[in-house]
Short mmCIF file of C-alpha atoms (C1' of nucleotides) in Angstrom, two decimals:
data_model
loop_
_atom_site.label_atom_id
_atom_site.label_comp_id
_atom_site.label_asym_id
_atom_site.label_seq_id
_atom_site.Cartn_x
_atom_site.Cartn_y
_atom_site.Cartn_z
CA UNK A 17 0.11 -0.08 0.05
CA UNK A 18 2.99 2.09 0.00
CA UNK A 19 5.54 2.06 -2.81
CA UNK A 20 8.64 3.86 -2.44
CA UNK A 21 6.89 6.93 -4.81
CA UNK A 22 4.50 7.84 -2.22
CA UNK A 23 4.83 10.95 -0.24
CA UNK A 24 2.44 11.70 2.70
CA UNK A 25 0.90 14.68 1.96
CA UNK A 26 5.35 16.84 1.45
CA UNK A 27 6.50 17.02 5.48
CA UNK A 28 8.79 19.38 5.10
CA UNK A 29 12.55 17.74 4.90
CA UNK A 30 13.74 16.38 7.04
CA UNK A 31 17.84 17.20 7.41
CA UNK A 32 20.43 17.85 9.32
CA UNK A 33 21.14 21.75 8.65
CA UNK A 34 16.48 20.89 9.72
CA UNK A 35 17.84 20.14 13.13
CA UNK A 36 20.84 22.45 13.85
CA UNK A 37 18.72 25.06 13.09
CA UNK A 38 16.74 24.08 16.03
CA UNK A 39 19.58 23.32 18.88
CA UNK A 40 21.07 27.54 17.19
CA UNK A 41 18.36 29.04 15.33
CA UNK A 42 16.30 30.57 17.49
CA UNK A 43 16.85 33.92 18.78
CA UNK A 44 20.33 34.96 20.69
CA UNK A 45 21.62 31.60 21.03
CA UNK A 46 24.63 32.04 18.28
CA UNK A 47 24.89 35.25 20.08
CA UNK A 48 25.43 33.78 23.58
CA UNK A 49 27.65 31.40 22.24
CA UNK A 50 29.55 33.97 20.03
CA UNK A 51 30.56 35.30 23.73
CA UNK A 52 31.45 32.50 24.92
CA UNK A 53 33.87 31.63 21.98
CA UNK A 54 35.57 35.45 23.24
CA UNK A 55 36.14 34.96 26.38
CA UNK A 56 32.46 35.94 28.00
CA UNK A 57 30.85 33.30 30.51
CA UNK A 58 29.27 35.24 32.86
CA UNK A 59 24.96 35.72 33.05
CA UNK A 60 24.95 39.54 33.50
CA UNK A 61 27.93 39.84 30.25
CA UNK A 62 26.78 37.82 28.47
CA UNK A 63 23.20 39.09 28.37
CA UNK A 64 24.98 43.01 28.13
CA UNK A 65 27.38 42.19 25.34
CA UNK A 66 24.49 40.47 22.86
CA UNK A 67 21.12 43.17 23.58
CA UNK A 68 19.28 39.71 24.73
CA UNK A 69 16.23 40.23 27.19
CA UNK A 70 17.34 38.90 30.78
CA UNK A 71 14.47 36.09 30.49
CA UNK A 72 14.68 34.43 27.20
CA UNK A 73 18.33 34.25 27.55
CA UNK A 74 17.83 32.65 30.49
CA UNK A 75 16.22 30.05 28.53
CA UNK A 76 18.27 29.73 25.67
CA UNK A 77 21.15 29.49 27.94
CA UNK A 78 18.83 25.98 29.45
CA UNK A 79 18.65 24.44 25.79
CA UNK A 80 22.16 24.72 24.85
CA UNK A 81 23.03 23.20 28.04
CA UNK A 82 20.28 20.36 27.44
CA UNK A 83 21.36 19.38 24.49
CA UNK A 84 25.08 19.53 25.34
CA UNK A 85 26.34 22.64 23.53
CA UNK A 86 27.19 24.23 26.55
CA UNK A 87 28.02 23.65 30.66
CA UNK A 88 26.88 25.67 33.50
CA UNK A 89 29.92 25.14 35.52
CA UNK A 90 29.79 25.77 39.30
CA UNK A 91 31.98 29.64 40.40
CA UNK A 92 30.88 30.07 43.89
CA UNK A 93 28.56 28.23 46.24
CA UNK A 94 26.80 30.97 48.87
CA UNK A 95 25.12 32.28 45.79
CA UNK A 96 25.14 29.61 44.31
CA UNK A 97 26.59 31.43 40.40
CA UNK A 98 27.51 29.87 37.46
CA UNK A 99 29.27 30.50 34.75
CA UNK A 100 28.89 28.80 31.15
CA UNK A 101 30.94 27.53 29.17
CA UNK A 102 31.59 25.79 25.75
CA UNK A 103 31.62 22.32 25.45
CA UNK A 104 32.98 20.35 22.76
CA UNK A 105 30.02 20.61 20.43
CA UNK A 106 29.43 23.97 21.93
CA UNK A 107 33.41 25.39 20.48
CA UNK A 108 32.52 23.21 17.53
CA UNK A 109 30.31 25.98 16.67
CA UNK A 110 33.08 28.13 14.96
CA UNK A 111 33.15 27.40 11.88
CA UNK A 112 29.14 28.67 11.75
CA UNK A 113 30.57 31.58 13.77
CA UNK A 114 33.03 32.17 10.82
CA UNK A 115 31.33 31.57 7.87
CA UNK A 116 28.66 33.99 9.23
CA UNK A 117 31.33 37.12 9.89
CA UNK A 118 32.51 36.21 6.63
CA UNK A 119 29.83 35.87 5.14
CA UNK A 120 29.20 39.77 6.59
CA UNK A 121 31.01 41.43 7.15
CA UNK A 122 31.81 41.16 2.57
CA UNK A 123 27.04 41.56 1.74
CA UNK A 124 26.29 43.68 4.75
CA UNK A 125 28.18 46.88 3.29
CA UNK A 126 26.89 49.74 4.75
CA UNK A 127 27.48 52.62 6.29
CA UNK A 128 27.46 51.19 10.47
CA UNK A 129 30.73 50.35 12.15
CA UNK A 130 30.96 47.20 13.06
CA UNK A 131 33.28 44.98 15.28
CA UNK A 132 35.11 42.16 12.82
CA UNK A 133 36.98 38.85 13.31
CA UNK A 134 40.39 37.82 12.28
CA UNK A 135 42.28 34.51 12.98
CA UNK A 136 44.69 34.29 15.42
CA UNK A 137 47.09 34.62 12.87
CA UNK A 138 46.59 37.76 12.13
CA UNK A 139 45.39 38.05 8.76
CA UNK A 140 41.71 39.46 8.67
CA UNK A 141 38.85 36.79 8.16
CA UNK A 142 38.88 35.03 5.20
CA UNK A 143 37.91 31.56 5.44
CA UNK A 144 38.57 28.75 3.19
CA UNK A 145 36.00 25.93 3.70
CA UNK A 146 37.36 22.68 1.50
CA UNK A 147 35.96 18.77 1.76
CA UNK A 148 38.08 17.10 3.84
CA UNK A 149 38.13 13.65 1.08
CA UNK A 150 38.67 15.56 -1.80
CA UNK A 151 40.98 19.04 -0.93
CA UNK A 152 38.57 20.96 -3.13
CA UNK A 153 37.39 23.55 -2.60
CA UNK A 154 33.45 24.63 -1.91
CA UNK A 155 31.82 25.89 -4.79
CA UNK A 156 28.28 27.93 -4.07
CA UNK A 157 26.59 24.58 -5.39
CA UNK A 158 29.05 22.19 -4.82
CA UNK A 159 26.63 21.25 -1.52
CA UNK A 160 23.98 18.18 -2.19
CA UNK A 161 21.93 15.86 -0.56
CA UNK A 162 23.21 12.42 0.80
CA UNK A 163 21.25 9.37 2.53
CA UNK A 164 18.90 9.58 4.93
CA UNK A 165 20.40 8.55 7.94
CA UNK A 166 19.62 7.98 11.94
CA UNK A 167 23.50 8.47 13.53
CA UNK A 168 25.99 10.13 11.63
CA UNK A 169 28.24 7.63 9.34
CA UNK A 170 30.74 6.80 11.77
CA UNK A 171 32.28 7.66 15.35
CA UNK A 172 30.00 9.68 18.06
CA UNK A 173 32.72 11.46 19.21
CA UNK A 174 32.15 11.85 23.54
CA UNK A 175 32.06 14.70 24.57
CA UNK A 176 34.43 16.32 26.63
CA UNK B 17 33.22 65.41 28.30
CA UNK B 18 34.18 62.07 27.55
CA UNK B 19 36.83 59.59 27.47
CA UNK B 20 37.63 56.36 26.07
CA UNK B 21 37.13 53.99 28.57
CA UNK B 22 34.11 55.97 28.81
CA UNK B 23 31.22 53.00 27.53
CA UNK B 24 27.98 54.13 27.33
CA UNK B 25 25.90 51.87 29.58
CA UNK B 26 27.73 48.54 28.09
CA UNK B 27 26.06 48.79 24.13
CA UNK B 28 25.21 44.96 22.62
CA UNK B 29 28.53 43.96 21.27
CA UNK B 30 28.22 45.49 16.87
CA UNK B 31 29.21 42.72 15.45
CA UNK B 32 29.48 41.37 11.75
CA UNK B 33 28.06 38.34 12.88
CA UNK B 34 25.15 40.49 14.47
CA UNK B 35 24.21 41.47 11.42
CA UNK B 36 24.69 38.65 9.67
CA UNK B 37 21.93 37.09 12.06
CA UNK B 38 19.70 40.10 11.48
CA UNK B 39 18.89 38.70 8.28
CA UNK B 40 19.55 35.69 8.40
CA UNK B 41 19.09 34.75 11.91
CA UNK B 42 15.05 35.35 11.30
CA UNK B 43 13.15 31.76 11.30
CA UNK B 44 12.75 30.06 7.88
CA UNK B 45 15.09 32.10 6.45
CA UNK B 46 17.81 29.93 5.87
CA UNK B 47 15.63 26.55 5.01
CA UNK B 48 14.30 29.44 2.55
CA UNK B 49 17.60 29.14 1.25
CA UNK B 50 19.03 26.11 1.56
CA UNK B 51 15.84 25.06 -0.90
CA UNK B 52 16.75 27.37 -3.37
CA UNK B 53 21.23 25.83 -3.19
CA UNK B 54 19.20 23.23 -3.68
CA UNK B 55 17.29 23.93 -7.26
CA UNK B 56 13.88 24.42 -5.59
CA UNK B 57 12.98 27.71 -6.93
CA UNK B 58 9.31 27.74 -7.04
CA UNK B 59 7.01 29.48 -3.98
CA UNK B 60 4.21 26.44 -3.05
CA UNK B 61 7.73 23.38 -2.69
CA UNK B 62 9.83 26.04 -0.72
CA UNK B 63 7.04 26.40 1.53
CA UNK B 64 5.87 23.16 1.19
CA UNK B 65 9.87 21.71 2.00
CA UNK B 66 10.91 24.28 4.22
CA UNK B 67 7.17 24.18 6.18
CA UNK B 68 7.02 27.54 7.30
CA UNK B 69 3.51 29.36 6.55
CA UNK B 70 2.87 31.18 3.57
CA UNK B 71 2.52 34.45 4.57
CA UNK B 72 6.02 34.43 6.68
CA UNK B 73 7.61 32.66 4.48
CA UNK B 74 6.02 35.87 1.90
CA UNK B 75 8.39 38.11 4.36
CA UNK B 76 11.02 36.47 4.18
CA UNK B 77 11.20 36.19 0.92
CA UNK B 78 10.75 39.91 0.84
CA UNK B 79 12.98 40.30 3.11
CA UNK B 80 16.16 37.87 1.59
CA UNK B 81 15.56 40.45 -1.55
CA UNK B 82 15.91 43.63 0.04
CA UNK B 83 19.22 41.99 1.81
CA UNK B 84 19.86 41.73 -2.58
CA UNK B 85 20.30 37.75 -1.12
CA UNK B 86 18.40 36.13 -3.75
CA UNK B 87 15.91 37.32 -6.25
CA UNK B 88 12.54 37.08 -8.36
CA UNK B 89 13.04 36.10 -11.50
CA UNK B 90 9.59 35.84 -14.14
CA UNK B 91 8.52 33.28 -15.76
CA UNK B 92 5.12 33.70 -16.36
CA UNK B 93 3.24 37.30 -17.35
CA UNK B 94 0.00 35.92 -17.42
CA UNK B 95 -0.58 35.48 -14.58
CA UNK B 96 2.19 36.94 -12.97
CA UNK B 97 4.47 34.00 -11.53
CA UNK B 98 7.99 34.53 -9.82
CA UNK B 99 10.59 32.20 -8.68
CA UNK B 100 13.20 33.01 -6.52
CA UNK B 101 16.74 32.88 -6.64
CA UNK B 102 20.39 32.80 -5.58
CA UNK B 103 22.35 35.91 -6.15
CA UNK B 104 26.00 35.96 -6.09
CA UNK B 105 25.46 37.05 -2.47
CA UNK B 106 23.42 34.50 -1.62
CA UNK B 107 25.51 31.97 -3.11
CA UNK B 108 28.13 32.80 -0.67
CA UNK B 109 25.40 31.03 2.12
CA UNK B 110 26.86 27.99 1.03
CA UNK B 111 29.53 27.36 3.56
CA UNK B 112 26.88 28.85 6.42
CA UNK B 113 25.20 26.01 5.53
CA UNK B 114 27.71 23.76 5.00
CA UNK B 115 29.22 24.02 8.80
CA UNK B 116 25.93 23.64 9.65
CA UNK B 117 24.65 20.72 8.44
CA UNK B 118 28.36 19.46 9.22
CA UNK B 119 28.45 20.52 12.99
CA UNK B 120 24.78 18.81 12.86
CA UNK B 121 25.49 15.29 11.45
CA UNK B 122 27.89 15.75 13.92
CA UNK B 123 27.04 16.19 17.31
CA UNK B 124 22.94 15.85 17.13
CA UNK B 125 22.45 11.63 17.37
CA UNK B 126 19.62 10.59 17.58
CA UNK B 127 17.37 8.43 15.90
CA UNK B 128 15.35 10.78 13.56
CA UNK B 129 16.62 9.81 10.83
CA UNK B 130 17.58 12.81 8.44
CA UNK B 131 18.85 13.95 5.60
CA UNK B 132 22.82 14.12 5.51
CA UNK B 133 24.89 16.18 2.94
CA UNK B 134 27.82 15.41 0.66
CA UNK B 135 31.08 17.31 -1.75
CA UNK B 136 29.82 16.90 -5.09
CA UNK B 137 32.73 14.69 -5.24
CA UNK B 138 30.48 12.12 -3.48
CA UNK B 139 32.47 12.17 0.24
CA UNK B 140 30.40 12.80 2.60
CA UNK B 141 30.06 16.30 4.45
CA UNK B 142 33.49 16.72 6.41
CA UNK B 143 34.20 20.32 5.87
CA UNK B 144 37.95 22.33 6.67
CA UNK B 145 37.67 26.41 7.11
CA UNK B 146 40.82 27.95 6.28
CA UNK B 147 42.39 30.96 7.20
CA UNK B 148 43.24 32.22 3.44
CA UNK B 149 45.76 33.71 4.29
CA UNK B 150 48.29 31.50 5.58
CA UNK B 151 46.48 28.58 4.77
CA UNK B 152 46.11 26.71 9.08
CA UNK B 153 42.77 25.99 10.17
CA UNK B 154 40.94 27.68 12.54
CA UNK B 155 40.01 26.05 15.44
CA UNK B 156 38.35 26.73 18.01
CA UNK B 157 39.56 29.72 19.90
CA UNK B 158 41.43 30.79 16.59
CA UNK B 159 38.18 34.02 16.39
CA UNK B 160 39.26 36.70 17.96
CA UNK B 161 37.62 40.47 17.30
CA UNK B 162 39.51 42.86 15.01
CA UNK B 163 38.79 45.97 14.61
CA UNK B 164 35.85 48.42 14.33
CA UNK B 165 35.00 48.26 10.26
CA UNK B 166 32.15 50.29 8.17
CA UNK B 167 32.72 49.17 5.69
CA UNK B 168 34.96 45.59 4.34
CA UNK B 169 38.98 46.26 4.40
CA UNK B 170 39.15 47.08 0.41
CA UNK B 171 36.98 45.55 -2.55
CA UNK B 172 32.92 45.95 -2.57
CA UNK B 173 32.15 42.42 -4.71
CA UNK B 174 29.78 44.03 -7.62
CA UNK B 175 26.43 41.39 -7.32
CA UNK B 176 25.05 39.20 -10.35
"C1'" DA C 14 26.96 48.80 60.94
"C1'" DC C 15 24.59 50.31 57.19
"C1'" DA C 16 23.93 51.44 52.45
"C1'" DA C 17 25.11 50.77 47.67
"C1'" DG C 18 25.96 47.39 44.56
"C1'" DT C 19 27.13 42.76 42.20
"C1'" DC C 20 24.94 39.20 40.49
"C1'" DA C 21 21.41 35.68 38.19
"C1'" DG C 22 17.88 34.62 37.98
"C1'" DT C 23 11.25 35.85 38.24
"C1'" DT C 24 8.08 37.44 37.58
"C1'" DG C 25 4.26 40.07 35.45
"C1'" DG C 26 2.00 41.94 31.47
"C1'" DA C 27 2.56 44.83 26.51
"C1'" DA C 28 3.73 44.48 22.65
"C1'" DA C 29 5.29 41.60 18.22
"C1'" DA C 30 6.18 37.65 15.76
"C1'" DT C 31 4.41 33.55 14.23
"C1'" DC C 32 0.88 29.83 13.11
"C1'" DA C 33 -2.74 26.91 10.55
"C1'" DA C 34 -6.46 26.87 7.71
"C1'" DA C 35 -9.54 29.10 4.45
"C1'" DC C 36 -9.07 32.31 1.07
"C1'" DT C 37 -9.12 35.13 -3.47
"C1'" DC C 38 -7.43 35.29 -8.59
"C1'" DA C 39 -5.91 34.88 -12.60
"C1'" DC C 40 -5.48 31.22 -15.39
"C1'" DT C 41 -4.56 25.59 -17.35
"C1'" DC C 42 -6.04 21.31 -18.54
"C1'" DG C 43 -9.31 16.63 -19.09
"C1'" DC D 6 -17.60 22.72 -17.27
"C1'" DG D 7 -14.92 21.78 -13.01
"C1'" DA D 8 -11.82 20.60 -11.36
"C1'" DG D 9 -6.12 21.98 -10.83
"C1'" DT D 10 -2.20 24.98 -9.91
"C1'" DG D 11 0.82 27.78 -8.16
"C1'" DA D 12 1.04 32.70 -5.71
"C1'" DG D 13 0.38 35.08 -2.91
"C1'" DT D 14 -3.85 37.25 1.23
"C1'" DT D 15 -6.83 37.19 5.31
"C1'" DT D 16 -8.08 36.02 9.65
"C1'" DG D 17 -8.45 35.22 14.09
"C1'" DA D 18 -6.38 32.03 17.35
"C1'" DT D 19 -1.19 30.97 19.64
"C1'" DT D 20 3.44 31.05 20.93
"C1'" DT D 21 7.51 34.86 21.75
"C1'" DT D 22 9.29 37.91 22.40
"C1'" DC D 23 10.39 42.18 24.88
"C1'" DC D 24 11.08 45.50 28.70
"C1'" DA D 25 11.12 47.18 33.42
"C1'" DA D 26 10.79 45.66 38.06
"C1'" DC D 27 12.14 42.63 41.45
"C1'" DT D 28 14.13 38.83 44.89
"C1'" DG D 29 17.82 36.54 46.79
"C1'" DA D 30 21.98 36.61 49.14
"C1'" DC D 31 25.70 37.81 48.97
"C1'" DT D 32 30.21 42.00 49.00
"C1'" DT D 33 32.24 46.66 49.23
"C1'" DG D 34 32.59 50.04 51.10
"C1'" DT D 35 32.01 54.51 54.83
#
DNA sequence: ACAAGTCAGTTGGAAAATCAAACTCACTCG
DNA sequence: CGAGTGAGTTTGATTTTCCAACTGACTTGT
């Protein structure tokens, strides 16, 4: 009763981009991760530097913690106070932030002055994305759909 | 009355990551761009494949058009019908989608089956991000703040 | 000692964004 | 002629977000 071509009224594409956005795509999430990448770990400073309201920021940080992207590290007993730190998973968000910063500094050409980014070597941010397998640079259009998978092909990296 | 260290009650960090998110960070925007990257250009299919409601999708597509990320291409006079295509700027969003897909397929390890992505060479998606200047691979933490800039350092790429 | 400040949240109510489904309009196809 | 397609628009509910004030447990300055 179900030939392979039967699509149940065309459900939205379930792909890893959509899944990633479920975690990282909520408002303020990536900016909070940006702060931690830059060495800012405390609630008040993250709130100030991102501009997020404190209440929704609490929600985002909890979601990111539940997803294993960040972790709370207690730095005071009385009163209990926590710092927010990137896990391995969170640290690996960097390429997303880098690509975003690079795209933005190329294409957002208006008058407003903004903080730019650079590589630790001192050079302006010019990331090159290439395929680990063939070494070729990714060109627009070289991203293609692959098969459906449940857990990524090979090794599950254990966090921390 | 304004020493360099006076910070006007700590405004949120104005940086290129935040600016990029203003354009690409709204709900459905990146998924719509994903569709166009995959060769889907018509409204109904973009709505179906992303899962966005038609009304907000209209809004997103208009914003992306105004920002020069996509353009509408008329393919029928009567009734007027348009296709949505990536501009050069839109095509260069690919590294963001690639990084997101790669992060997600590494870290979203639950049971639900999702479409994976691959490079056009056939290999599973394993992007390597390196610095165009020094050639070194970007490691977590190698992203650093640079100076404030108004329009990116050098050449404004003309679109198309 | 007491007032003021820091820090990580909570709370409550208003404002904005999103959602889903139905509806429109201009056609095309059988 | 009737059904279907395609790109929206409309409507009214639901969900998120925003903002400012408030709390509780301290710490620091005078």
